[in-house]
PDB file of C-alpha atoms in Angstrom:
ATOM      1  CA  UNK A   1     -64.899 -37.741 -76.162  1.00 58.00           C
ATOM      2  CA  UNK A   2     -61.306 -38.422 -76.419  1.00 53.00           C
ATOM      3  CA  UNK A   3     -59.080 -34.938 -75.201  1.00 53.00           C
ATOM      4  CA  UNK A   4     -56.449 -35.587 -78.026  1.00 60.00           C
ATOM      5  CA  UNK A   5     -58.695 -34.927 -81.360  1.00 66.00           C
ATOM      6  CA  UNK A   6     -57.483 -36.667 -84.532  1.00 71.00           C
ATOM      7  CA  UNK A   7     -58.820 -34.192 -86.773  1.00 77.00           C
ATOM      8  CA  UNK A   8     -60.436 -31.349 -86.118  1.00 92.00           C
ATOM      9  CA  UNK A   9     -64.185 -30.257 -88.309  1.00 96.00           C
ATOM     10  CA  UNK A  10     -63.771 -26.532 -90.023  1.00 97.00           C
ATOM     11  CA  UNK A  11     -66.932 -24.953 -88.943  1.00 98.00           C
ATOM     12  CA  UNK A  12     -68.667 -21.380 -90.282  1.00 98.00           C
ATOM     13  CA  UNK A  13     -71.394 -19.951 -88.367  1.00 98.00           C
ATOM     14  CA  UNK A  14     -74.267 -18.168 -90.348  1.00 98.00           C
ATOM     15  CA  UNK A  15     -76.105 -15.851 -88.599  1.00 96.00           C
ATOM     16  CA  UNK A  16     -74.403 -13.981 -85.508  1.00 94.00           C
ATOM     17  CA  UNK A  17     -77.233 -12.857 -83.659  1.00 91.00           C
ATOM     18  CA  UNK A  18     -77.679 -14.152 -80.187  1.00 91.00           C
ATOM     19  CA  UNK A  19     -77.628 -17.741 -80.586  1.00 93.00           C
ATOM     20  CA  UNK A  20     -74.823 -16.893 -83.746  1.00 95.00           C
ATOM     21  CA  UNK A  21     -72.742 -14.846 -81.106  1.00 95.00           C
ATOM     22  CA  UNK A  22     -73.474 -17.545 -78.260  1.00 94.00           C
ATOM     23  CA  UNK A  23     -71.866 -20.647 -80.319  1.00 96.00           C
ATOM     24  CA  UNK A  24     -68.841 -18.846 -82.074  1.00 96.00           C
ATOM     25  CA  UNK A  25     -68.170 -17.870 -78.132  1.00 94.00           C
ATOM     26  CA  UNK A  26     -68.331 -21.454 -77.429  1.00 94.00           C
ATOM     27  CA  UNK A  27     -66.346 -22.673 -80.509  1.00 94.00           C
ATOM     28  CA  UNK A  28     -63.529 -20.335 -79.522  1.00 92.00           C
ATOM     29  CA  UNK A  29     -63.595 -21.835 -75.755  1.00 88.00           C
ATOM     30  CA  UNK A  30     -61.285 -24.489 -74.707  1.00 83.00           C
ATOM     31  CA  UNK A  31     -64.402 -27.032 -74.030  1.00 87.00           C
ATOM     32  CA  UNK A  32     -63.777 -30.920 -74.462  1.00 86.00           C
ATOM     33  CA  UNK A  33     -66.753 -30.542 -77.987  1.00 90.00           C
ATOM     34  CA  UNK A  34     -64.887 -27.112 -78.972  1.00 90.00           C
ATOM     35  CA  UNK A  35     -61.362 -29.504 -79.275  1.00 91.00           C
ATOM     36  CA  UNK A  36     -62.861 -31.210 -82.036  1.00 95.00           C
ATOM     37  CA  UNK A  37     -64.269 -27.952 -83.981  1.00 96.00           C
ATOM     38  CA  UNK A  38     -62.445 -25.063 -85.799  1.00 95.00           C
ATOM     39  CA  UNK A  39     -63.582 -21.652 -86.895  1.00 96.00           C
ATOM     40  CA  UNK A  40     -63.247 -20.449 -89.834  1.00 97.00           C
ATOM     41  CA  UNK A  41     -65.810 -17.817 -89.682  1.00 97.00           C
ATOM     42  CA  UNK A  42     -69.128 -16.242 -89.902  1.00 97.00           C
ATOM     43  CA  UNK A  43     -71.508 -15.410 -92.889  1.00 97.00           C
ATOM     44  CA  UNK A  44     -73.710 -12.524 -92.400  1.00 94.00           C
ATOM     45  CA  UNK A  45     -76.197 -10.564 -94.746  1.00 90.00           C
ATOM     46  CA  UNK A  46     -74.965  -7.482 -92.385  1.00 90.00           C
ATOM     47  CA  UNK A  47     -70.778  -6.076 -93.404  1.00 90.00           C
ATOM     48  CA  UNK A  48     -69.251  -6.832 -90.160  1.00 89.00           C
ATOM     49  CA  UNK A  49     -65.474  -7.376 -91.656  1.00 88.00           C
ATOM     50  CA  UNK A  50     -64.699  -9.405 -88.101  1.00 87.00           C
ATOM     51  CA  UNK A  51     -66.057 -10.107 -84.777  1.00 90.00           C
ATOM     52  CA  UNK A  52     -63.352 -10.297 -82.206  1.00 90.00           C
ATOM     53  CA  UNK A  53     -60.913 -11.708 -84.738  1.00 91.00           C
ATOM     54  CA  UNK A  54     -63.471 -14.227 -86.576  1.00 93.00           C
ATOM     55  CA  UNK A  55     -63.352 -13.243 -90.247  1.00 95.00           C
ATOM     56  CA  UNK A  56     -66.637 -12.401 -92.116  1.00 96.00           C
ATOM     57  CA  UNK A  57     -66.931 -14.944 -95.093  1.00 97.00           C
ATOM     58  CA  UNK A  58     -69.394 -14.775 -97.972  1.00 97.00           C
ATOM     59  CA  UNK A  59     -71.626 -17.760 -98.576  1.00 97.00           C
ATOM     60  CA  UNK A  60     -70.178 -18.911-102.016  1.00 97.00           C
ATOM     61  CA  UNK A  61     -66.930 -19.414-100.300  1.00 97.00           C
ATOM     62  CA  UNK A  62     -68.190 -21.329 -97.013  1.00 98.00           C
ATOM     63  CA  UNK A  63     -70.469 -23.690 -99.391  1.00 98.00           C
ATOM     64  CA  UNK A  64     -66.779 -23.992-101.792  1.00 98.00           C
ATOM     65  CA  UNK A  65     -64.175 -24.398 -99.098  1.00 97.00           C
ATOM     66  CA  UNK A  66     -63.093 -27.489 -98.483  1.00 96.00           C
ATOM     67  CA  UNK A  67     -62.210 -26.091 -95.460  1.00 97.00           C
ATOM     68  CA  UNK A  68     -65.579 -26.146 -94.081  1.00 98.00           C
ATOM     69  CA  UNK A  69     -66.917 -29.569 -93.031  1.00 98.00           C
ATOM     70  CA  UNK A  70     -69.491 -28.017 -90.786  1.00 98.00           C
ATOM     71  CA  UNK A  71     -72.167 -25.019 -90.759  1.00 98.00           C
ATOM     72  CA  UNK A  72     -73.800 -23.778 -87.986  1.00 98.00           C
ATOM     73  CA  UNK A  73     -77.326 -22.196 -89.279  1.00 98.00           C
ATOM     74  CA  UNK A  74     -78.380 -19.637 -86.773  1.00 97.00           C
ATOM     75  CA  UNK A  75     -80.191 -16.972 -89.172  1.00 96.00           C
ATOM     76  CA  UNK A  76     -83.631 -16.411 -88.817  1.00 94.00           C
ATOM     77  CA  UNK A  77     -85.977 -19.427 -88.921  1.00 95.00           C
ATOM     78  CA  UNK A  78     -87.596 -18.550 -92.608  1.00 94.00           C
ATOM     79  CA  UNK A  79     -84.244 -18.860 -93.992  1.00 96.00           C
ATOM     80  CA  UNK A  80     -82.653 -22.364 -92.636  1.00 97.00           C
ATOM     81  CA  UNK A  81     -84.813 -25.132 -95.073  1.00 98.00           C
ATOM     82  CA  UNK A  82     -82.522 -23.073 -97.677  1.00 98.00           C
ATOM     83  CA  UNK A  83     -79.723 -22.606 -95.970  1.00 98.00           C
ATOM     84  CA  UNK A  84     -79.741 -26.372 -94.576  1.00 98.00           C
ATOM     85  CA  UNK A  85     -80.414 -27.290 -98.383  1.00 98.00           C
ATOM     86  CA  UNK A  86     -76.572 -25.896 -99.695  1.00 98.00           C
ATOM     87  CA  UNK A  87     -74.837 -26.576 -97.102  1.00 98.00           C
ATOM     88  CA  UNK A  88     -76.323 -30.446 -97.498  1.00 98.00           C
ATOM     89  CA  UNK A  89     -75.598 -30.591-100.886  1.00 98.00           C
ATOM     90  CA  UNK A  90     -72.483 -29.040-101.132  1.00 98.00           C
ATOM     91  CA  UNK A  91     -71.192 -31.738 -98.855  1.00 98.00           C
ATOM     92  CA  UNK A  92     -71.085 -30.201 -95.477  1.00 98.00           C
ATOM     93  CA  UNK A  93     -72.468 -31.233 -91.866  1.00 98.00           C
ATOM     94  CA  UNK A  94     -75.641 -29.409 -90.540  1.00 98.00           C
ATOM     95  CA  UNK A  95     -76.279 -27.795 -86.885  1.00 98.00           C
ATOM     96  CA  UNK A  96     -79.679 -25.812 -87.295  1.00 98.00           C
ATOM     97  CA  UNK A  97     -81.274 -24.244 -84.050  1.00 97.00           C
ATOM     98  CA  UNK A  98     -84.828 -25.255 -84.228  1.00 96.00           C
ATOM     99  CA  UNK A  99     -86.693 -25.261 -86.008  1.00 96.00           C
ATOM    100  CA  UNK A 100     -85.274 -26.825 -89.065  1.00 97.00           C
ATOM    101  CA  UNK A 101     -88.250 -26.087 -91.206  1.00 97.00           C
ATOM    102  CA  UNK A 102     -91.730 -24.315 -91.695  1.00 96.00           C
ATOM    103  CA  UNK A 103     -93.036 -28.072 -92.990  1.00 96.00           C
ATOM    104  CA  UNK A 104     -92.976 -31.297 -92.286  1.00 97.00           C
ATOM    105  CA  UNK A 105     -92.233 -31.748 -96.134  1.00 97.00           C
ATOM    106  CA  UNK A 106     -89.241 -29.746 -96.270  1.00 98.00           C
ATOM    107  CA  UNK A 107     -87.653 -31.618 -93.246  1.00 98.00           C
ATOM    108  CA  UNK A 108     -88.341 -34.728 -94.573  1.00 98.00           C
ATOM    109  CA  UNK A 109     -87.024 -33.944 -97.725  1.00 98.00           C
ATOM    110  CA  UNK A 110     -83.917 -32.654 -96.163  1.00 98.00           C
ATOM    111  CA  UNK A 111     -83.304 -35.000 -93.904  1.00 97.00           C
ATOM    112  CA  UNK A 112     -83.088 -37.931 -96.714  1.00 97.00           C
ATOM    113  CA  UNK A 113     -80.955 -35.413 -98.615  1.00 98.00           C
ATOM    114  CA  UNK A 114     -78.324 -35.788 -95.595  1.00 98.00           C
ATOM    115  CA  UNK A 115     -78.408 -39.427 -95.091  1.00 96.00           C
ATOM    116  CA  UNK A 116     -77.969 -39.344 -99.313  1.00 98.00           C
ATOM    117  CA  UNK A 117     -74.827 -37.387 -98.480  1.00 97.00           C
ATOM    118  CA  UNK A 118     -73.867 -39.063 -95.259  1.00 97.00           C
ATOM    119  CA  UNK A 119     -73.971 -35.744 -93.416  1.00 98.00           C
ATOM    120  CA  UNK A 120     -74.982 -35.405 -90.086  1.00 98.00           C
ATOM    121  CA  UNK A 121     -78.303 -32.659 -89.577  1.00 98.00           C
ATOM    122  CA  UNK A 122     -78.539 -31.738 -86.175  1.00 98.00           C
ATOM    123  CA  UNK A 123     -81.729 -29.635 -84.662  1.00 97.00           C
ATOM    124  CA  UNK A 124     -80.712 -28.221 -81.235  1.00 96.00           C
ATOM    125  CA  UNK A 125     -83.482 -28.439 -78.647  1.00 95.00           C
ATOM    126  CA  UNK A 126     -81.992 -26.521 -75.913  1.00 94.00           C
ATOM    127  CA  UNK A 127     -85.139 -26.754 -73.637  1.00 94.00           C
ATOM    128  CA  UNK A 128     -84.517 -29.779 -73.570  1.00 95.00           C
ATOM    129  CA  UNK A 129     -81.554 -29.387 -71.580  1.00 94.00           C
ATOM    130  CA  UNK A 130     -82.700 -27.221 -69.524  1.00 93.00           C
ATOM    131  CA  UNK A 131     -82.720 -27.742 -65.596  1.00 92.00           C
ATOM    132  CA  UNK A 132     -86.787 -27.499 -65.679  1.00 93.00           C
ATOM    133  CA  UNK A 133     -87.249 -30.003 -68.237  1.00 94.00           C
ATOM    134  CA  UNK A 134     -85.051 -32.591 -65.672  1.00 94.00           C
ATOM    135  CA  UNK A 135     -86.908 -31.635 -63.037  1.00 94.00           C
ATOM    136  CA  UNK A 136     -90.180 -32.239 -64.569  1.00 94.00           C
ATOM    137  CA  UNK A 137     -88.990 -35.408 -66.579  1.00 95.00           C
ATOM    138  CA  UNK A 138     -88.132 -36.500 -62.835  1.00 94.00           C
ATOM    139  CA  UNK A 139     -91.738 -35.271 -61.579  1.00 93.00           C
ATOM    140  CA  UNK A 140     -93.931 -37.149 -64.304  1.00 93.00           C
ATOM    141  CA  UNK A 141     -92.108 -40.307 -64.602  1.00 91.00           C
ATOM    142  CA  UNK A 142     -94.822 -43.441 -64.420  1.00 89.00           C
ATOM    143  CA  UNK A 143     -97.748 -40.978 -63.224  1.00 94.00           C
ATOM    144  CA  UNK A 144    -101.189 -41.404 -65.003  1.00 94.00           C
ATOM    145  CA  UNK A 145    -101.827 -37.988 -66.670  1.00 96.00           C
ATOM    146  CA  UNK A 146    -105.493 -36.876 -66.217  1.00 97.00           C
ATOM    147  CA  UNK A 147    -105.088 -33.676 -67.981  1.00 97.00           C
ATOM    148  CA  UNK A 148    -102.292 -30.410 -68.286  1.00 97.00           C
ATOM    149  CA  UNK A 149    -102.060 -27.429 -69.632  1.00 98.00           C
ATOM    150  CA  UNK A 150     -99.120 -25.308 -70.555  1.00 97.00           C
ATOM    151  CA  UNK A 151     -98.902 -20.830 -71.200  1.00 97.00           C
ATOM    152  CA  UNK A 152     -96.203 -19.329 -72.569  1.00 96.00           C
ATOM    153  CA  UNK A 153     -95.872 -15.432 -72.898  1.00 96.00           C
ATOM    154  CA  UNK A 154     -93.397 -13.144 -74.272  1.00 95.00           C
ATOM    155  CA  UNK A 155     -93.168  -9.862 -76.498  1.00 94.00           C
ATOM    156  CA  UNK A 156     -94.245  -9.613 -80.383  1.00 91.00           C
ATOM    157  CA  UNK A 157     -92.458 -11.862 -82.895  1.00 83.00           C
ATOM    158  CA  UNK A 158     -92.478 -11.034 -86.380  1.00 85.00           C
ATOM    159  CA  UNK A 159     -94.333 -14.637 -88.139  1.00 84.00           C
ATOM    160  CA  UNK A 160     -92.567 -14.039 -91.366  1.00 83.00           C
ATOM    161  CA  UNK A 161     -88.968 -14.004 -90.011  1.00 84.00           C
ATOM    162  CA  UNK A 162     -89.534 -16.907 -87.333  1.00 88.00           C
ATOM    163  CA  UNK A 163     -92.687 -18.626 -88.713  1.00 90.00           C
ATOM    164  CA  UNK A 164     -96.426 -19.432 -87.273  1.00 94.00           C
ATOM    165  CA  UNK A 165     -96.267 -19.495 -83.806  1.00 96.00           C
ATOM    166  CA  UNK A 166     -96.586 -23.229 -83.629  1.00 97.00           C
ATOM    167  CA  UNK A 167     -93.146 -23.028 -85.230  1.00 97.00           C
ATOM    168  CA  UNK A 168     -91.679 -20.218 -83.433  1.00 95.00           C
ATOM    169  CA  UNK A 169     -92.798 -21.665 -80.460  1.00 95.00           C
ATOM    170  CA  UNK A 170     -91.969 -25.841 -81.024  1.00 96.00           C
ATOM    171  CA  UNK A 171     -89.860 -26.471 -78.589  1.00 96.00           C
ATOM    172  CA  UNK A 172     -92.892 -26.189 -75.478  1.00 96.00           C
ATOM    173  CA  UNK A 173     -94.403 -28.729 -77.917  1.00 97.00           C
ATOM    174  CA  UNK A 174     -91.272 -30.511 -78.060  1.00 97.00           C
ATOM    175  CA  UNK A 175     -91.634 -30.758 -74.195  1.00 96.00           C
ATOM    176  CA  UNK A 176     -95.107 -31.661 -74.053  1.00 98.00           C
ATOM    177  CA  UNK A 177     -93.906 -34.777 -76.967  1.00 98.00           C
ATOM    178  CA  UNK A 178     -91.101 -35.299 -74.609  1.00 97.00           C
ATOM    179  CA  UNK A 179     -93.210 -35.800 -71.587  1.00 97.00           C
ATOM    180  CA  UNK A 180     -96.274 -37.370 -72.346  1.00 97.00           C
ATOM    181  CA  UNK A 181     -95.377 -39.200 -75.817  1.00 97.00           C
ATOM    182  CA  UNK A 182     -96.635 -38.439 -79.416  1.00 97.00           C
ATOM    183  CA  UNK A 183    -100.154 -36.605 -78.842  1.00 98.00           C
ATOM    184  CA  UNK A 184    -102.673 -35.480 -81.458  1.00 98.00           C
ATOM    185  CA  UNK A 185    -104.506 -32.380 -82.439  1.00 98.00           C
ATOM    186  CA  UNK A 186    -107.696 -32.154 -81.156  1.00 98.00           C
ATOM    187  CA  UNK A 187    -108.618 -27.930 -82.042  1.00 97.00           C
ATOM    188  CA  UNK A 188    -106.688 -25.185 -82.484  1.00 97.00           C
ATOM    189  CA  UNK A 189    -107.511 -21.412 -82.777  1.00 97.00           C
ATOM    190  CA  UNK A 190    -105.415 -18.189 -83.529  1.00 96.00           C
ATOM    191  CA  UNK A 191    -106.533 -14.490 -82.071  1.00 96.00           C
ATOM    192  CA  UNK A 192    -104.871 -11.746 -83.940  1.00 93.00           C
ATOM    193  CA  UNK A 193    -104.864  -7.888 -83.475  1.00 92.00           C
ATOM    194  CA  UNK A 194    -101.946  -7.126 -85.543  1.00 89.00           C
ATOM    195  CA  UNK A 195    -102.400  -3.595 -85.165  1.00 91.00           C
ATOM    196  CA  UNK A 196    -101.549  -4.217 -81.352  1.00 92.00           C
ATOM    197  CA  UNK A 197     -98.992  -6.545 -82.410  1.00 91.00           C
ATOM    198  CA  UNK A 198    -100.770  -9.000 -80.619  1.00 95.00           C
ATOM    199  CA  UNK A 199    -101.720 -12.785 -80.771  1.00 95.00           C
ATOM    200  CA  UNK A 200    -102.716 -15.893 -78.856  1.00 97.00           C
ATOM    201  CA  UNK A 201    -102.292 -19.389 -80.225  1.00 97.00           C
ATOM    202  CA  UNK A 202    -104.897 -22.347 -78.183  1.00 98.00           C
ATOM    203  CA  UNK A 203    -104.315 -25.400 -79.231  1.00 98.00           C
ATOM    204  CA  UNK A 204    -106.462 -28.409 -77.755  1.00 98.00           C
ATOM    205  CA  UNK A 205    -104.510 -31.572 -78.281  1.00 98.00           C
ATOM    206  CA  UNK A 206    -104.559 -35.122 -76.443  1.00 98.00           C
ATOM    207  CA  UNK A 207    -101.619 -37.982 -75.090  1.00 97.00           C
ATOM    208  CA  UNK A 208    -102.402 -41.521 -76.776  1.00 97.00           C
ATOM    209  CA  UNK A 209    -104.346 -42.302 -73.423  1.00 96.00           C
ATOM    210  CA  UNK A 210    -106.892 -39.327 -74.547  1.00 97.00           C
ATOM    211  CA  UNK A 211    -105.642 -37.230 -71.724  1.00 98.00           C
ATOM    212  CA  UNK A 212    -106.186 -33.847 -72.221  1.00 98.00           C
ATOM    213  CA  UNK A 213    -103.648 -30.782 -72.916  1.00 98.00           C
ATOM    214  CA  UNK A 214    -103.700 -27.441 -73.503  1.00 98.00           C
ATOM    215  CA  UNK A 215    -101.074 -25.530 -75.183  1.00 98.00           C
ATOM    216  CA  UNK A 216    -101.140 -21.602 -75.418  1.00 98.00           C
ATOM    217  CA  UNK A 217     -98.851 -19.047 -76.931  1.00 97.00           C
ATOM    218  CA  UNK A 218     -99.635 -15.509 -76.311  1.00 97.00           C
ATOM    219  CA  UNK A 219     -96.954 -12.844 -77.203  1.00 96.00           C
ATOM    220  CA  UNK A 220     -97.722  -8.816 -77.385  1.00 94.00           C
ATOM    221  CA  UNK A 221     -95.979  -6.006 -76.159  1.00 95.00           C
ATOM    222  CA  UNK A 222     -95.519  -5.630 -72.578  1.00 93.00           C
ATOM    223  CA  UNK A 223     -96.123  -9.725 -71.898  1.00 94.00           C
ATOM    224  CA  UNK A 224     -93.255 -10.955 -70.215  1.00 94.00           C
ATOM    225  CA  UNK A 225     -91.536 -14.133 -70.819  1.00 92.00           C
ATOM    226  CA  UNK A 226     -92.689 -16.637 -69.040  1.00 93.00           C
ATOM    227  CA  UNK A 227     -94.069 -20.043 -68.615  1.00 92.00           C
ATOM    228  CA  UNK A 228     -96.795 -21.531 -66.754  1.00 94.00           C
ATOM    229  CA  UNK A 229     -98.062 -25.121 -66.286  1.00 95.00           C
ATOM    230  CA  UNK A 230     -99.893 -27.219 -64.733  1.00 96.00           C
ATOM    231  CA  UNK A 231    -100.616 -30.845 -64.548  1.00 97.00           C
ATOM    232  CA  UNK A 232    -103.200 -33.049 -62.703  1.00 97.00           C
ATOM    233  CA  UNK A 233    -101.939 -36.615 -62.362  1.00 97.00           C
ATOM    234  CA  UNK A 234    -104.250 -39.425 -60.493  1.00 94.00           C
ATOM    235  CA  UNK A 235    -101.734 -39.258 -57.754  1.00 92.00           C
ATOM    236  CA  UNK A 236    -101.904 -35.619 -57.456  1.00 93.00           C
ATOM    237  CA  UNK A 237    -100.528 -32.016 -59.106  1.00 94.00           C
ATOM    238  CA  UNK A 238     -97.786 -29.926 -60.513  1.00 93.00           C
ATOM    239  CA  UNK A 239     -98.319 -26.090 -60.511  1.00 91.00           C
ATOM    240  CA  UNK A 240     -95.289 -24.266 -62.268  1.00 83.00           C
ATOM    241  CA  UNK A 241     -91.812 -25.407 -61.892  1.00 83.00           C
ATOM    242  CA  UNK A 242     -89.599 -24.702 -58.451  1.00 78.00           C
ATOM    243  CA  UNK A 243     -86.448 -22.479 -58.854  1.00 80.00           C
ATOM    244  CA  UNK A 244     -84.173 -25.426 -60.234  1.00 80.00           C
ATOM    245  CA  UNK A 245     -81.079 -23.320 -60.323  1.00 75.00           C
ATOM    246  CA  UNK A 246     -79.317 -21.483 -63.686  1.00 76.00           C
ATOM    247  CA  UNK A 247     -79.483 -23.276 -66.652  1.00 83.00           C
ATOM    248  CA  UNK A 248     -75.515 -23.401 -67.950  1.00 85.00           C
ATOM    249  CA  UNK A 249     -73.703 -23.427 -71.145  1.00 90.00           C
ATOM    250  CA  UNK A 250     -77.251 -25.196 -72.680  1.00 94.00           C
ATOM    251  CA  UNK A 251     -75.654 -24.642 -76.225  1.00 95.00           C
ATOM    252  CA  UNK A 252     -72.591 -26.186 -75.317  1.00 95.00           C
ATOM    253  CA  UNK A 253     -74.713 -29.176 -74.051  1.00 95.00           C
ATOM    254  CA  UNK A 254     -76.551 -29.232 -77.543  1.00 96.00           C
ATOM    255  CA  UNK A 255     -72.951 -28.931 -79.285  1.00 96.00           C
ATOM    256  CA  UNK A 256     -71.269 -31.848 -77.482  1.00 95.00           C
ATOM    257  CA  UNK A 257     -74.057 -33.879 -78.540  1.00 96.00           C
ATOM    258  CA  UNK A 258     -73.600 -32.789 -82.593  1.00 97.00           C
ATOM    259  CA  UNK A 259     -70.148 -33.377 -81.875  1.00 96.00           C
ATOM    260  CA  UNK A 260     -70.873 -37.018 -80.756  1.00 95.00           C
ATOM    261  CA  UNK A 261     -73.032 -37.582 -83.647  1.00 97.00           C
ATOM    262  CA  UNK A 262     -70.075 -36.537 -85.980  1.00 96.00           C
ATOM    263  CA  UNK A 263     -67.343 -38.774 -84.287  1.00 95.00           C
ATOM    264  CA  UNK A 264     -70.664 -41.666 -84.870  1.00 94.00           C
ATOM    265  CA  UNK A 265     -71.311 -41.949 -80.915  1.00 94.00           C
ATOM    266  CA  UNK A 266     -75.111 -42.423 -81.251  1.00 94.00           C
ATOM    267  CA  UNK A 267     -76.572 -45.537 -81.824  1.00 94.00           C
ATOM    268  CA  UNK A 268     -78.770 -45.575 -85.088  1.00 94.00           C
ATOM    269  CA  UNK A 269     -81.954 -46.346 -82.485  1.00 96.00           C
ATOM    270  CA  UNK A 270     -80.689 -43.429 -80.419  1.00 95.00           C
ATOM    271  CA  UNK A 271     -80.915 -41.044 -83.610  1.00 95.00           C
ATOM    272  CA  UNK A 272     -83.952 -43.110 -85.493  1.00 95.00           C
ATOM    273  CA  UNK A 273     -85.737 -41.910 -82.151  1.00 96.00           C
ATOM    274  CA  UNK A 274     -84.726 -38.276 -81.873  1.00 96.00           C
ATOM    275  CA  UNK A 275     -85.687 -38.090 -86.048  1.00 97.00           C
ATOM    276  CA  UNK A 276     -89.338 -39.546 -84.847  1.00 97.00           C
ATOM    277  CA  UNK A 277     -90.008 -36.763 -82.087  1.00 97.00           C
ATOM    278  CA  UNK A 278     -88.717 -33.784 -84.286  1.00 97.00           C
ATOM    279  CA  UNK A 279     -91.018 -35.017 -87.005  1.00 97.00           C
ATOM    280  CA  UNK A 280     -93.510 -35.707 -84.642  1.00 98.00           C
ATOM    281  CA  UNK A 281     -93.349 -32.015 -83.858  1.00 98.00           C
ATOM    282  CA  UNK A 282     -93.166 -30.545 -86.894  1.00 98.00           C
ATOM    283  CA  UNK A 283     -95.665 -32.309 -88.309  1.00 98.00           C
ATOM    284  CA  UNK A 284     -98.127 -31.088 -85.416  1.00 98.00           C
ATOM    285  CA  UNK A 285     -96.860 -28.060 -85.867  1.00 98.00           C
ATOM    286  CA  UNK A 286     -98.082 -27.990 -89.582  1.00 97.00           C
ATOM    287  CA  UNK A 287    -101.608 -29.228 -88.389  1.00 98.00           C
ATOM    288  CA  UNK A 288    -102.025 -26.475 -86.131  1.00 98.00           C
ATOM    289  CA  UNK A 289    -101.214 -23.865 -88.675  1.00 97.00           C
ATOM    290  CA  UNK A 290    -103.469 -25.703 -91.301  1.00 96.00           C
ATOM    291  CA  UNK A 291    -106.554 -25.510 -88.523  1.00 94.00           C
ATOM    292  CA  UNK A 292    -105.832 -21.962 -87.425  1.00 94.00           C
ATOM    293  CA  UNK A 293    -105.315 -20.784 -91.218  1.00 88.00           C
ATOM    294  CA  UNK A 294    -108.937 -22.631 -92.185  1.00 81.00           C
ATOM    295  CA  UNK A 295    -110.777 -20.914 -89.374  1.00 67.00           C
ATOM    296  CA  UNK A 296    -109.857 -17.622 -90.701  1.00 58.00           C
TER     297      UNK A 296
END
């Protein structure tokens, strides 16, 4: 990125909860990505007036400006196919934290709605830019996978603001895609005691090699988050990941990248590529719901 900008994008933020609040703080930083960006403001369904000088705007005007070039969509995850949707059409760059969509339909749908506009729609994948994920991208790199399995915990999540949890919870499917290549859906299942506010995804699926993984999601009150893995290579294990040091400024990682892909830094392989593998996802995603909904 060049330091001397030649124009700088008008972005509004919508949705200032944490990852809302973490991104205007990096927008307002002087950071080589942030030199290229400028705030406007923030939309909220809450009457904030401000936050620390960033002006509260309402939706019709950030869609009308012409002013804003660029939204941000942080709001909950039921909300962004919409929100993605009139910012698209009304001409403006997308950033949506992941995921985009609920289906594979909508994503596809909105995705040929940017390249109709010649917008840029960006899904951040922090975990992927997380120390971790280049430790273990170091750790499986040409090793024969024989089978792995991968647990994630953490407190309740409501499914209608953030989706089924094989939405909520895409981006430890996003590493498993990013790891081991495109893998398919052998079984799934879905335990529910919503009275407890409890729940625990399995899903069975397999690499192309028909190695075996296991991905499970179980969130309730007093589960901590956490992740555990494990995988069994022919030329020998991984249990859990070493202390790999603090993952820093991951949304300003994710940013200079959508900044890159507005200045048209990424090659069209580059981005055809990262479009196959979000998908990829999603559409896995969708399968697992449709299996767990049909056992029911």
């Amino acid at each position: 990125m060049n330091t001397e900008p030649e124009r700088k994008f008008g972005v509004v933020v919508v949705g200032v909860g944490r990852a809302g609040s973490v991104r205007m703080r990096d927008l307002r930083n002087p950071h080589p990505s942030s030199a290229f960006l400028n705030l406007i403001g923030f939309v909220s369904r809450r009457e904030l007036g401000s936050i620390d000088g960033v002006q509260q705007i309402s939706l019709e005007d950030a869609l009308s400006s012409q002013e804003v070039e660029v939204a941000y969509i942080c709001s909950e995850s039921s909300s962004h196919e919409d929100y993605i949707r009139q910012f698209l059409n009304a001409g403006k760059h997308v950033l949506v934290e992941y995921p985009m969509t609920l289906s594979l339909a909508a994503a596809q749908e909105l995705w040929e709605l940017a390249e109709q506009k010649g917008k840029v729609l960006h899904e951040e994948h922090v975990e992927l830019l997380m120390e971790e994920f280049a430790f273990l991208k170091k750790e499986v790199v040409g090793k024969d996978l024989l089978k792995g399995s991968l647990l994630f915990t953490a407190g309740p999540l409501e499914e209608e603001r953030f989706g089924f949890p094989a939405f909520s919870g895409i981006s430890r499917l996003t590493w498993l895609v990013s790891l081991f290549g495109e893998l398919s859906l052998v079984s799934a299942t879905l335990e529910e005691r919503k009275e407890d506010q409890y729940m625990k995804m399995t899903v069975c699926l397999e690499t192309e090699k028909k190695s075996p993984l296991s991905w499970i999601e179980e969130k309730g009150p007093g589960l901590k988050r956490n992740r555990y893995l494990s995988f069994h290579f022919k030329s020998g294990s991984l249990e859990n990941v070493p202390n790999v040091g603090v993952n820093k400024n991951i949304f300003l990682k994710d940013q200079n990248i959508f900044v890159q892909k507005l200045l048209g830094q990424f090659s069209e392989k580059e981005l055809a590529a990262e479009k196959k593998r979000i998908l990829h996802c999603l559409g896995l995603a969708e399968e697992i719901q449709k299996h767990c909904c049909s056992r029911k």
